Coordinates of C-alpha atoms in Angstrom, one line a residue:
X917 CA 18.6 12.7 -5.1
X918 CA 15.3 14.3 -4.6
X919 CA 15.7 17.2 -2.0
X920 CA 12.0 17.9 -1.6
X921 CA 9.4 15.2 -1.8
X922 CA 5.6 15.4 -1.8
X923 CA 4.0 12.4 0.0
X924 CA 0.4 11.4 -0.7
X925 CA -1.4 8.9 1.5
X926 CA 0.8 10.1 4.3
X927 CA -1.7 9.0 7.1
X928 CA -1.8 5.5 5.7
X929 CA 0.0 2.2 6.4
X930 CA 2.8 3.0 3.9
X931 CA 2.9 6.8 3.5
X932 CA 3.3 7.4 7.3
X933 CA 6.5 5.3 7.3
X934 CA 7.7 6.9 4.0
X935 CA 7.6 10.2 5.8
X936 CA 9.7 8.9 8.7
X937 CA 12.3 7.2 6.4
X938 CA 12.7 10.3 4.2
X939 CA 13.2 12.5 7.3
X940 CA 15.9 10.1 8.6
X941 CA 17.6 10.6 5.2
X942 CA 17.5 14.4 5.6
X943 CA 14.9 15.0 2.9
X944 CA 12.5 17.9 3.1
X945 CA 9.0 16.4 3.2
X946 CA 5.7 18.0 2.3
X947 CA 2.5 15.9 3.0
X948 CA -0.8 16.5 1.3
X949 CA -4.0 15.4 3.2
X950 CA -7.6 16.2 2.5
X951 CA -8.3 17.7 5.9
X952 CA -5.2 19.1 7.7
X953 CA -7.2 20.5 10.6
X954 CA -8.6 17.0 11.4
X955 CA -5.6 14.8 10.5
X956 CA -2.7 17.2 10.6
X957 CA -2.1 16.2 14.3
X958 CA -0.4 13.0 13.0
X959 CA 2.6 15.2 12.0
X960 CA 2.7 17.7 14.8
X961 CA 5.9 16.1 16.2
X962 CA 7.6 15.8 12.8
X963 CA 9.4 18.4 10.8
X964 CA 7.1 18.2 7.8
X965 CA 5.0 20.8 5.9
X966 CA 1.4 19.9 5.8
X967 CA -0.8 21.2 3.0
X968 CA -4.4 20.5 1.9
X969 CA -4.6 18.1 -1.0
X970 CA -7.4 16.4 -2.9
X971 CA -7.1 14.5 -6.2
X972 CA -10.5 15.8 -7.1
X973 CA -9.6 19.5 -6.4
X974 CA -7.2 21.0 -8.9
X975 CA -6.9 24.1 -6.8
X976 CA -4.9 22.1 -4.2
X977 CA -2.2 21.0 -6.7
X978 CA 0.0 24.1 -6.9
X979 CA 0.6 24.4 -3.2
X980 CA 1.5 20.7 -3.0
X981 CA 3.8 20.6 -6.0
X982 CA 5.6 23.9 -5.7
X983 CA 9.4 23.4 -5.8
X984 CA 9.0 19.6 -5.4
X985 CA 11.5 17.2 -6.9
X986 CA 9.9 13.8 -6.3
X987 CA 6.4 12.4 -5.4
X988 CA 5.4 9.3 -3.4
X989 CA 2.1 8.4 -4.9
X990 CA -0.6 6.2 -3.4
X991 CA -3.9 5.5 -5.2
X992 CA -6.8 6.0 -2.9
X993 CA -8.8 2.7 -3.2
X994 CA -12.0 4.5 -4.1
X995 CA -10.5 6.1 -7.2
X996 CA -11.2 3.6 -9.9
X997 CA -11.0 5.7 -13.1
X998 CA -7.4 6.8 -13.6
X999 CA -7.8 9.1 -16.6
X1000 CA -10.5 11.0 -14.7
X1001 CA -9.2 10.7 -11.1
X1002 CA -5.4 10.7 -11.4
X1003 CA -4.4 12.1 -14.8
X1004 CA -5.0 15.8 -13.8
X1005 CA -2.6 15.4 -10.9
X1006 CA 0.0 13.6 -13.0
X1007 CA -0.2 16.3 -15.7
X1008 CA 0.1 19.1 -13.0
X1009 CA 3.2 17.3 -11.6
X1010 CA 4.8 17.3 -15.0
X1011 CA 4.1 21.0 -15.5
X1012 CA 5.5 21.8 -12.1
X1013 CA 8.9 20.2 -13.0
X1014 CA 8.7 17.1 -10.8
X1015 CA 11.5 14.7 -11.8
X1016 CA 10.3 11.4 -10.4
X1017 CA 7.2 9.6 -9.2
X1018 CA 7.4 6.5 -7.0
X1019 CA 4.1 4.8 -7.3
X1020 CA 2.8 1.9 -5.2
X1021 CA 1.3 -0.4 -7.9
X1022 CA 0.2 -4.0 -7.6
X1023 CA 1.7 -7.5 -7.7
X1024 CA 1.4 -8.9 -11.2
X1025 CA 0.1 -5.7 -12.7
X1026 CA 2.2 -6.3 -15.8
X1027 CA 0.0 -9.3 -16.7
X1028 CA -3.3 -7.7 -15.6
X1029 CA -4.7 -5.0 -17.9
X1030 CA -8.0 -4.7 -15.9
X1031 CA -6.9 -3.1 -12.6
X1032 CA -6.5 0.7 -12.3
X1033 CA -2.9 0.4 -11.3
X1034 CA -1.9 -0.8 -14.8
X1035 CA -3.5 2.3 -16.3
X1036 CA -1.8 4.6 -13.8
X1037 CA 1.6 3.1 -14.6
X1038 CA 0.9 3.8 -18.3
X1039 CA -0.1 7.4 -17.6
X1040 CA 3.0 8.1 -15.6
X1041 CA 5.3 6.6 -18.3
X1042 CA 3.5 8.6 -20.9
X1043 CA 4.1 11.8 -18.9
X1044 CA 7.8 11.6 -19.5
X1045 CA 8.7 12.0 -15.8
X1046 CA 11.1 9.5 -14.2
X1047 CA 9.3 6.7 -12.4
X1048 CA 9.7 3.8 -10.0
X1049 CA 6.9 1.3 -9.8
X1050 CA 6.7 -0.7 -6.6
X1051 CA 4.6 -3.9 -7.1
X1052 CA 4.1 -5.3 -3.7
X1053 CA 2.5 -8.6 -2.7
X1054 CA -0.4 -8.6 -0.1
X1055 CA 0.2 -6.3 2.8
X1056 CA 0.6 -8.0 6.2
X1057 CA -1.1 -4.9 7.6
X1058 CA -4.4 -5.8 5.8
X1059 CA -4.9 -8.3 8.7
X1060 CA -4.9 -5.6 11.4
X1061 CA -7.0 -3.2 9.3
X1062 CA -9.4 -4.8 6.8
X1063 CA -9.6 -8.1 8.7
X1064 CA -9.0 -6.7 12.2
X1065 CA -12.6 -7.1 13.4
X1066 CA -13.1 -10.7 12.2
X1067 CA -9.8 -11.8 13.8
X1068 CA -10.3 -9.8 17.1
X1069 CA -14.0 -10.4 17.7
X1070 CA -14.8 -13.7 15.9
X1071 CA -11.4 -15.4 15.7
X1072 CA -11.9 -16.2 12.1
X1073 CA -10.3 -15.6 8.7
X1074 CA -12.6 -16.3 5.8
X1075 CA -10.9 -15.1 2.6
X1076 CA -11.5 -17.2 -0.5
X1077 CA -8.1 -18.4 -1.3
X1078 CA -8.2 -22.2 -0.5
X1079 CA -4.8 -23.6 0.2
X1080 CA -2.9 -21.0 -1.9
X1081 CA 0.3 -19.5 -0.6
X1082 CA 0.9 -15.7 -0.2
X1083 CA 4.3 -13.9 0.0
X1084 CA 3.0 -11.3 2.4
X1085 CA 5.1 -8.1 2.8
X1086 CA 5.2 -5.7 5.7
X1087 CA 4.2 -2.1 4.6
X1088 CA 7.2 -0.8 6.6
X1089 CA 9.5 -2.6 4.1
X1090 CA 7.6 -1.1 1.2
X1091 CA 8.0 2.4 2.7
X1092 CA 11.8 1.8 3.2
X1093 CA 12.2 0.7 -0.4
X1094 CA 10.2 3.8 -1.5
X1095 CA 12.5 6.1 0.5
X1096 CA 15.6 4.5 -1.1
X1097 CA 14.1 4.9 -4.5
X1098 CA 13.3 8.5 -3.9
X1099 CA 16.9 9.3 -2.9
X1100 CA 19.0 7.2 -5.3
X1101 CA 18.9 8.0 -9.0
X1102 CA 19.9 4.4 -9.8
X1103 CA 16.2 3.4 -9.2
X1104 CA 14.7 5.8 -11.7
X1105 CA 12.7 4.2 -14.5
X1106 CA 12.6 0.8 -12.7
X1107 CA 9.8 -1.5 -11.6
X1108 CA 10.2 -3.8 -8.6
X1109 CA 8.1 -6.7 -7.4
X1110 CA 8.3 -6.7 -3.6
X1111 CA 7.6 -9.7 -1.5
X1112 CA 8.4 -11.1 1.9
X1113 CA 11.1 -13.8 2.3
X1114 CA 8.7 -16.7 2.2
X1115 CA 5.2 -17.6 1.1
X1116 CA 2.7 -19.0 3.7
X1117 CA -0.9 -20.2 3.6
X1118 CA -3.7 -18.5 5.4
X1119 CA -3.9 -21.6 7.7
X1120 CA -0.4 -20.8 8.8
X1121 CA -1.3 -17.2 9.2
X1122 CA -4.1 -18.3 11.5
X1123 CA -1.8 -20.5 13.5
X1124 CA 0.8 -17.8 14.0
X1125 CA -1.9 -15.3 15.1
X1126 CA -3.3 -17.9 17.5
X1127 CA 0.1 -18.3 19.1
X1128 CA 0.8 -14.6 19.3
X1129 CA -2.6 -13.5 20.5
X1130 CA -3.2 -16.3 22.9
X1131 CA -6.6 -17.3 21.5
X1132 CA -7.8 -19.4 18.6
X1133 CA -7.9 -17.9 15.1
X1134 CA -9.4 -20.2 12.6
X1135 CA -9.0 -20.1 8.8
X1136 CA -12.4 -21.0 7.3
X1137 CA -12.4 -19.9 3.6
X1138 CA -15.7 -18.8 2.1
X1139 CA -16.5 -19.3 -1.6
X1140 CA -15.9 -16.1 -3.6
X1141 CA -19.5 -15.1 -4.0
X1142 CA -20.3 -15.6 -0.4
X1143 CA -17.2 -13.5 0.6
X1144 CA -18.3 -10.7 -1.8
X1145 CA -21.8 -10.7 -0.5
X1146 CA -20.6 -10.5 3.1
X1147 CA -18.4 -7.5 2.3
X1148 CA -21.3 -5.7 0.6
X1149 CA -23.7 -6.6 3.4
X1150 CA -21.3 -5.1 5.9
X1151 CA -21.4 -1.8 3.8
X1152 CA -18.1 -2.2 2.0
X1153 CA -18.5 -0.2 -1.3
X1154 CA -19.4 -2.5 -4.1
X1155 CA -16.5 -1.5 -6.3
X1156 CA -14.0 -2.1 -3.5
X1157 CA -15.7 -5.5 -2.7
X1158 CA -15.3 -6.5 -6.3
X1159 CA -11.6 -5.6 -6.4
X1160 CA -10.9 -7.4 -3.1
X1161 CA -12.7 -10.5 -4.4
X1162 CA -10.8 -10.4 -7.7
X1163 CA -7.5 -10.1 -5.9
X1164 CA -8.2 -13.1 -3.7
X1165 CA -9.3 -15.1 -6.7
X1166 CA -6.0 -14.4 -8.3
X1167 CA -4.3 -15.5 -5.1
X1168 CA -6.3 -18.7 -5.1
X1169 CA -5.0 -19.2 -8.7
X1170 CA -1.4 -19.1 -7.4
X1171 CA -0.3 -15.6 -8.5
X1172 CA 0.8 -14.4 -5.0
X1173 CA 3.2 -17.2 -4.1
X1174 CA 6.4 -16.1 -5.9
X1175 CA 9.3 -14.8 -3.9
X1176 CA 11.7 -12.1 -5.1
X1177 CA 14.9 -10.8 -3.5
X1178 CA 14.2 -7.2 -4.4
X1179 CA 13.6 -6.0 -0.8
X1180 CA 16.8 -7.6 0.5
X1181 CA 18.8 -6.3 -2.5
X1182 CA 17.6 -2.7 -2.1
X1183 CA 17.5 -2.5 1.7
X1184 CA 20.6 -4.7 2.3
X1185 CA 18.7 -6.7 5.0
X1186 CA 16.1 -9.4 5.2
X1187 CA 12.4 -8.4 4.8
X1188 CA 10.4 -8.3 8.1
X1189 CA 9.0 -11.8 8.8
X1190 CA 5.3 -12.5 9.4
X1191 CA 6.0 -13.6 12.9
X1192 CA 7.8 -10.3 13.7
X1193 CA 4.9 -8.3 12.2
X1194 CA 2.3 -10.3 14.3
X1195 CA 4.3 -9.5 17.5
X1196 CA 4.7 -5.8 16.6
X1197 CA 1.0 -5.3 15.9
X1198 CA -0.7 -7.7 18.3
X1199 CA -2.1 -4.8 20.4
X1200 CA -4.2 -3.9 17.3
X1201 CA -6.2 -7.1 17.8
X1202 CA -6.0 -7.4 21.5
X1203 CA -7.3 -3.8 22.1
X1204 CA -9.8 -3.7 19.2

């Protein structure tokens, strides 16, 4: 068991829940964020240590890693060059005596040598530290963040996936799995593909959201180039727009429809359903 865990991405859709789950398990938690004075308020009610941390600033590594057993690692989306952006931190973790890194990777990464997640997995393996790779399907929470404005203001979903199915997963389940993996040595040096309990189409997503929100949400898929152009026109960084378009093209090809039983096996309960997620987060669209 890791007694002290350093959590990156702690203000995000997964890291924030990882902190809560680890605290419930009695683990001492340290979170690293770029600007503790601006975002540290998120943790003022929690018994966590907050330290400044930036992947691009080696001087922040020692304070974050001192006497740490395990790391929950999220890749910031804008970091696209793992050897330049992530390797210095992985090397510092090894030198600090960290025993295990739990890394949130990507569905199907074992068959995709192009994405940064694949290279990061390799760097962690080569470091010699223990690892657990979580390879989740598409996050349900992408719909109340990345696609929030389109759903709330326009009542539309226009992702380029045609009639393909997606085994959406709730980020709260990913966080719970991460907390288990950080506190049970049986999960060291393992890789898990994490999905929800069924695969649904975006048309069904739109139908469920319509029922929950009380107004019409329409699925109107764009072609991939038009989707990418819209993202860039709306000031999404080009590199991020390219990755999003690539991931949706892979979904269109059928890579996101498989179901695994890993979440239920590790958590001893069913994954959170899409319907439950929509109910839990409906205020995110109604109050947008």
